[in-house]
Coordinates of C-alpha atoms in Angstrom, one line a residue:
M1 CA 8.2 -9.6 -4.5
F2 CA 7.0 -10.7 -1.1
A3 CA 9.8 -13.1 -0.8
R4 CA 12.4 -10.1 -2.1
R5 CA 11.1 -8.2 0.6
L6 CA 11.9 -10.1 3.4
T7 CA 15.4 -10.8 1.7
V8 CA 16.2 -7.4 2.1
I9 CA 14.6 -7.5 5.9
K10 CA 17.1 -10.3 7.0
R11 CA 20.2 -8.7 5.8
V12 CA 19.2 -5.8 7.5
L13 CA 18.9 -7.5 10.8
Q14 CA 22.1 -9.7 9.9
A15 CA 23.9 -6.2 9.7
V16 CA 22.8 -4.7 13.0
N17 CA 22.3 -5.4 16.8
T18 CA 18.3 -5.0 16.8
E19 CA 18.5 -3.3 20.3
S20 CA 21.1 -0.6 18.8
V21 CA 18.7 0.7 16.4
R22 CA 18.4 4.1 16.7
F23 CA 15.4 4.8 14.1
C24 CA 12.0 2.7 13.9
H25 CA 9.0 3.6 11.8
S26 CA 6.9 4.6 14.3
R27 CA 6.8 5.5 18.3
P28 CA 5.4 2.8 20.5
Q29 CA 2.2 3.4 22.2
L30 CA 0.0 2.2 24.7
T31 CA -3.7 2.0 24.6
Q32 CA -5.7 1.7 27.7
F33 CA -8.6 -0.1 28.2
I34 CA -10.3 -0.7 31.1
D35 CA -9.1 -4.4 32.2
M36 CA -6.1 -4.7 29.5
K37 CA -3.6 -2.7 28.0
I38 CA -2.3 -2.9 24.6
Q39 CA 1.5 -2.1 24.2
L40 CA 2.5 -1.4 20.1
L41 CA 5.9 -2.0 19.2
P42 CA 6.8 -0.8 16.2
A43 CA 9.1 -3.3 13.9
L44 CA 11.8 -3.9 11.2
E45 CA 10.1 -1.9 8.2
D46 CA 6.5 -1.2 9.0
N47 CA 5.6 -4.3 11.0
Y48 CA 3.8 -4.2 14.5
M49 CA 4.1 -6.3 17.4
Y50 CA 2.0 -6.5 20.4
L51 CA 1.6 -7.1 24.0
L52 CA -1.4 -7.9 25.6
I53 CA -1.4 -6.9 28.9
D54 CA -3.9 -8.3 31.7
E55 CA -4.6 -5.5 34.2
E56 CA -6.0 -8.2 37.1
T57 CA -3.0 -10.9 36.9
K58 CA -0.3 -8.8 35.4
Q59 CA 0.1 -11.6 32.4
C60 CA 0.9 -10.7 29.0
A61 CA 0.6 -12.3 25.2
A62 CA 3.1 -11.2 22.3
V63 CA 1.4 -10.9 19.3
D64 CA 3.7 -11.5 16.0
P65 CA 7.3 -10.9 18.4
V66 CA 9.7 -10.9 15.3
E67 CA 12.1 -8.9 17.5
P68 CA 11.9 -11.2 20.6
E69 CA 14.9 -8.8 22.4
K70 CA 12.6 -5.6 21.9
V71 CA 9.3 -7.8 23.1
L72 CA 11.5 -8.7 26.1
K73 CA 12.6 -5.5 27.6
A74 CA 9.1 -4.4 26.9
V75 CA 7.8 -6.9 29.0
E76 CA 10.5 -6.3 31.9
D77 CA 9.6 -2.5 31.5
A78 CA 5.6 -3.1 31.9
G79 CA 6.9 -5.5 35.1
V80 CA 4.4 -8.3 33.8
T81 CA 4.6 -11.8 32.5
L82 CA 4.9 -13.4 29.2
T83 CA 2.9 -16.3 29.0
S84 CA 2.1 -16.9 25.4
V85 CA 2.8 -15.6 21.8
L86 CA -0.3 -15.8 19.9
T87 CA 1.5 -16.3 16.3
T88 CA -1.5 -14.6 13.0
H89 CA 0.3 -16.5 10.5
H90 CA 3.7 -18.1 9.6
H91 CA 5.1 -15.5 7.3
W92 CA 9.0 -14.6 8.2
D93 CA 8.3 -11.0 9.6
H94 CA 5.4 -11.9 12.1
A95 CA 6.6 -15.8 13.5
G96 CA 10.4 -15.2 12.4
G97 CA 11.1 -14.3 16.2
N98 CA 9.4 -17.0 17.9
E99 CA 12.4 -19.8 18.3
K100 CA 14.4 -16.9 19.4
L101 CA 12.0 -16.0 22.0
I102 CA 11.4 -19.5 23.0
D103 CA 15.2 -19.8 23.8
L104 CA 15.6 -16.4 25.7
T105 CA 12.1 -17.1 27.7
K106 CA 13.2 -20.9 28.4
K107 CA 16.7 -19.6 29.7
R108 CA 14.4 -17.1 32.4
G109 CA 13.0 -20.1 33.6
L110 CA 9.7 -19.1 31.5
N111 CA 7.4 -22.0 29.9
V112 CA 5.6 -19.8 27.2
K113 CA 3.1 -21.2 24.8
V114 CA 2.8 -20.6 20.9
F115 CA -0.9 -20.5 19.5
G116 CA -1.2 -20.3 15.7
G117 CA -3.2 -21.9 12.9
D118 CA -0.5 -23.6 11.1
D119 CA 2.2 -26.2 11.3
R120 CA 4.5 -23.9 9.5
I121 CA 4.7 -21.3 12.4
G122 CA 7.9 -21.4 14.2
A123 CA 7.7 -23.1 18.2
L124 CA 4.5 -24.1 17.7
S125 CA 3.2 -25.6 20.6
N126 CA -0.7 -24.7 20.9
K127 CA -2.2 -25.2 17.1
V128 CA -5.6 -23.5 17.2
K129 CA -9.0 -23.8 14.5
H130 CA -11.7 -21.2 14.1
G131 CA -13.8 -20.8 17.5
D132 CA -11.3 -22.4 19.7
K133 CA -11.1 -20.0 23.3
F134 CA -8.2 -19.7 25.9
N135 CA -7.4 -17.2 28.2
I136 CA -4.8 -14.6 28.9
G137 CA -4.9 -14.3 32.9
S138 CA -8.8 -12.9 33.3
L139 CA -8.9 -11.7 29.5
D140 CA -10.6 -14.0 26.9
I141 CA -9.2 -14.5 23.7
E142 CA -11.3 -16.4 20.6
C143 CA -9.9 -17.7 17.5
L144 CA -11.1 -16.5 14.4
F145 CA -9.7 -18.5 11.2
T146 CA -9.2 -15.9 8.3
P147 CA -7.2 -17.7 5.5
C148 CA -6.5 -16.3 2.5
H149 CA -3.4 -14.2 3.2
T150 CA -1.9 -17.5 4.3
S151 CA -3.9 -20.7 4.4
G152 CA -3.9 -21.0 8.2
H153 CA -3.9 -17.3 9.3
I154 CA -5.6 -16.7 12.5
C155 CA -7.3 -13.6 14.0
Y156 CA -7.1 -13.4 17.8
Y157 CA -10.6 -11.3 19.6
V158 CA -10.3 -10.5 23.2
T159 CA -12.8 -9.6 25.6
S160 CA -13.0 -9.7 29.1
S161 CA -16.4 -10.9 31.7
K162 CA -16.0 -6.8 32.7
G163 CA -17.4 -5.9 29.5
D164 CA -13.9 -3.5 28.5
Q165 CA -14.1 -2.7 25.0
P166 CA -13.1 -5.8 22.9
A167 CA -9.8 -5.7 20.6
V168 CA -8.9 -8.1 17.7
F169 CA -5.5 -8.5 16.8
T170 CA -5.9 -9.4 12.9
G171 CA -2.4 -9.8 11.5
D172 CA -2.1 -9.7 7.4
T173 CA -5.8 -10.3 7.0
L174 CA -7.0 -6.5 7.4
F175 CA -5.4 -3.5 7.6
M176 CA -6.4 -0.2 8.3
A177 CA -8.4 0.8 5.0
G178 CA -7.4 -2.8 3.4
C179 CA -6.7 -6.2 3.4
G180 CA -3.5 -8.6 2.9
K181 CA -3.0 -10.5 -0.9
F182 CA -4.3 -13.2 -1.1
F183 CA -1.3 -15.2 -2.0
E184 CA -2.7 -18.7 -0.3
G185 CA -6.4 -18.0 -1.1
S186 CA -9.2 -16.9 -3.0
P187 CA -11.7 -13.4 -3.1
D188 CA -14.5 -15.7 -1.5
Q189 CA -12.4 -16.4 1.3
M190 CA -10.9 -12.7 1.9
Y191 CA -14.6 -12.0 1.4
K192 CA -16.0 -14.3 4.4
A193 CA -12.8 -13.1 6.3
L194 CA -13.6 -9.4 6.2
V195 CA -17.5 -9.4 5.7
E196 CA -19.0 -12.6 7.2
I197 CA -16.3 -12.9 10.3
L198 CA -14.8 -9.5 11.2
A199 CA -17.4 -7.2 9.9
K200 CA -19.6 -8.8 12.4
L201 CA -17.5 -8.5 15.5
P202 CA -19.0 -5.2 17.4
L203 CA -18.8 -2.4 15.9
N204 CA -16.2 -0.7 19.0
T205 CA -13.8 -3.1 18.7
R206 CA -10.2 -1.9 18.2
V207 CA -8.6 -3.2 15.4
F208 CA -4.8 -3.9 16.1
C209 CA -3.5 -5.0 12.7
G210 CA 0.1 -6.0 11.4
H211 CA 1.7 -3.3 9.2
E212 CA 1.7 0.2 9.3
Y213 CA 0.2 0.8 5.2
T214 CA -2.6 3.0 6.3
V215 CA -1.7 6.4 4.2
N216 CA -1.5 4.0 0.6
N217 CA -4.3 2.2 1.8
L218 CA -6.4 5.3 2.0
K219 CA -5.1 6.9 -1.2
F220 CA -6.1 4.0 -2.9
A221 CA -9.8 4.3 -1.0
A222 CA -9.8 8.0 -2.3
H223 CA -9.2 6.0 -6.1
V224 CA -12.0 4.2 -5.6
E225 CA -14.7 6.4 -3.8
P226 CA -13.8 10.0 -4.4
S227 CA -16.2 11.6 -3.2
S228 CA -15.8 9.9 -0.1
D229 CA -15.7 12.1 3.0
E230 CA -14.9 10.0 5.2
V231 CA -12.1 8.6 3.3
K232 CA -10.9 12.0 2.8
T233 CA -10.8 13.1 6.3
K234 CA -9.0 9.7 7.2
L235 CA -6.5 10.4 4.8
A236 CA -5.6 14.2 5.7
W237 CA -5.3 12.8 9.6
A238 CA -3.5 9.5 9.0
T239 CA -0.6 11.4 7.0
A240 CA -0.5 14.4 9.4
Q241 CA 0.0 11.0 12.4
R242 CA 2.9 10.0 9.9
S243 CA 4.5 13.1 9.2
K244 CA 5.4 13.4 12.9
G245 CA 6.5 9.6 13.2
L246 CA 3.2 8.4 15.0
T247 CA 1.5 5.2 14.1
T248 CA -2.2 5.2 12.8
I249 CA -3.3 2.3 14.7
P250 CA -5.9 1.1 16.0
S251 CA -8.4 1.0 14.2
T252 CA -12.6 0.1 15.2
I253 CA -14.9 -1.7 12.9
E254 CA -17.1 0.9 12.9
D255 CA -14.5 2.7 11.2
E256 CA -13.4 0.1 8.5
L257 CA -17.0 -0.5 7.7
K258 CA -17.0 3.2 6.5
F259 CA -13.8 3.9 4.5
N260 CA -12.2 -0.1 3.8
P261 CA -12.8 -0.4 0.3
F262 CA -12.6 -4.3 0.6
M263 CA -15.2 -4.1 3.7
R264 CA -17.2 -2.4 1.6
V265 CA -17.9 -4.3 -1.4
K266 CA -21.4 -4.8 -0.8
E267 CA -21.8 -0.8 -1.8
S268 CA -22.9 0.1 -5.0
N269 CA -20.4 2.4 -5.8
V270 CA -17.3 0.4 -4.8
Q271 CA -18.8 -2.1 -7.2
A272 CA -19.1 0.3 -10.1
H273 CA -15.6 1.3 -9.4
V274 CA -14.4 -2.2 -10.8
G275 CA -17.6 -2.6 -12.8
K276 CA -19.2 -5.6 -11.1
K277 CA -22.1 -6.6 -9.4
D278 CA -21.1 -9.6 -6.8
P279 CA -19.9 -8.5 -3.9
V280 CA -17.2 -11.8 -4.2
E281 CA -16.6 -10.4 -7.8
T282 CA -16.0 -7.3 -6.6
M283 CA -13.7 -8.2 -3.8
G284 CA -10.9 -9.8 -6.2
A285 CA -11.0 -7.1 -8.7
L286 CA -10.1 -4.7 -6.1
R287 CA -7.3 -7.0 -4.9
A288 CA -6.0 -6.9 -8.5
E289 CA -6.4 -3.1 -9.2
K290 CA -4.5 -2.4 -5.4
D291 CA -1.8 -5.1 -6.2
N292 CA -0.7 -2.5 -9.0
F293 CA -1.5 0.6 -7.5
R294 CA 1.1 2.7 -7.0
G295 CA -1.1 5.9 -5.3

């Protein structure tokens, strides 16, 4: 299924020049913090790329820049300098633009570093592991190793010395109201990623994920917890957003703990839905059910 979807995407990109595409699944969106900006850039069928911009130094990083020309245009429009690429995982629809982006930036005299946790990532220059830290300008980046969707998946947690609201780029580990498929991992690994790592971040951490899957995810959440007012309210909001071509991103860790069934596997009503009492077994059963869920 995944390989088939990527083949379709590749054919579409081969058939058109991405700079001339007039339709995109969502409108770009800028999220303003105190010390940073995060520019959301829609890509492909339902992907999201991001520019992480440090306000103090005007340096920026591109997150999963699968459409490099679009990213470089956004960099130019923002008047900032691209210094880094943060790659969450090796799948083509996230890392597939790395080589071209590096080639284009080298021609412009830039030395852009590519961070990631998997040797399968194209143009990788800086391999990272859990707990590694580095900077984008004055912003602090911490690498969170979250294997399961892929064995080398990394989330990037962003903070500033001035105490700005934190952010985390979660790729295909954590979506709004959902999580990624367990292509190269186990329920235990996703439990650790979601419950023991990401859920422990500050509640106000803004979550920037890799795909626009929110409406379908919330429909599944409503199936799991049909009496949840949190889910009903969020689904109505997300449906309205998508009807206007607007993104549903970002979320927050606090919100995910309220309506994301995969982060609520300790809750008795979620466990009862799948007939399990163990949270890891609940995680596995939920994922198996979601894989066949059609809304």
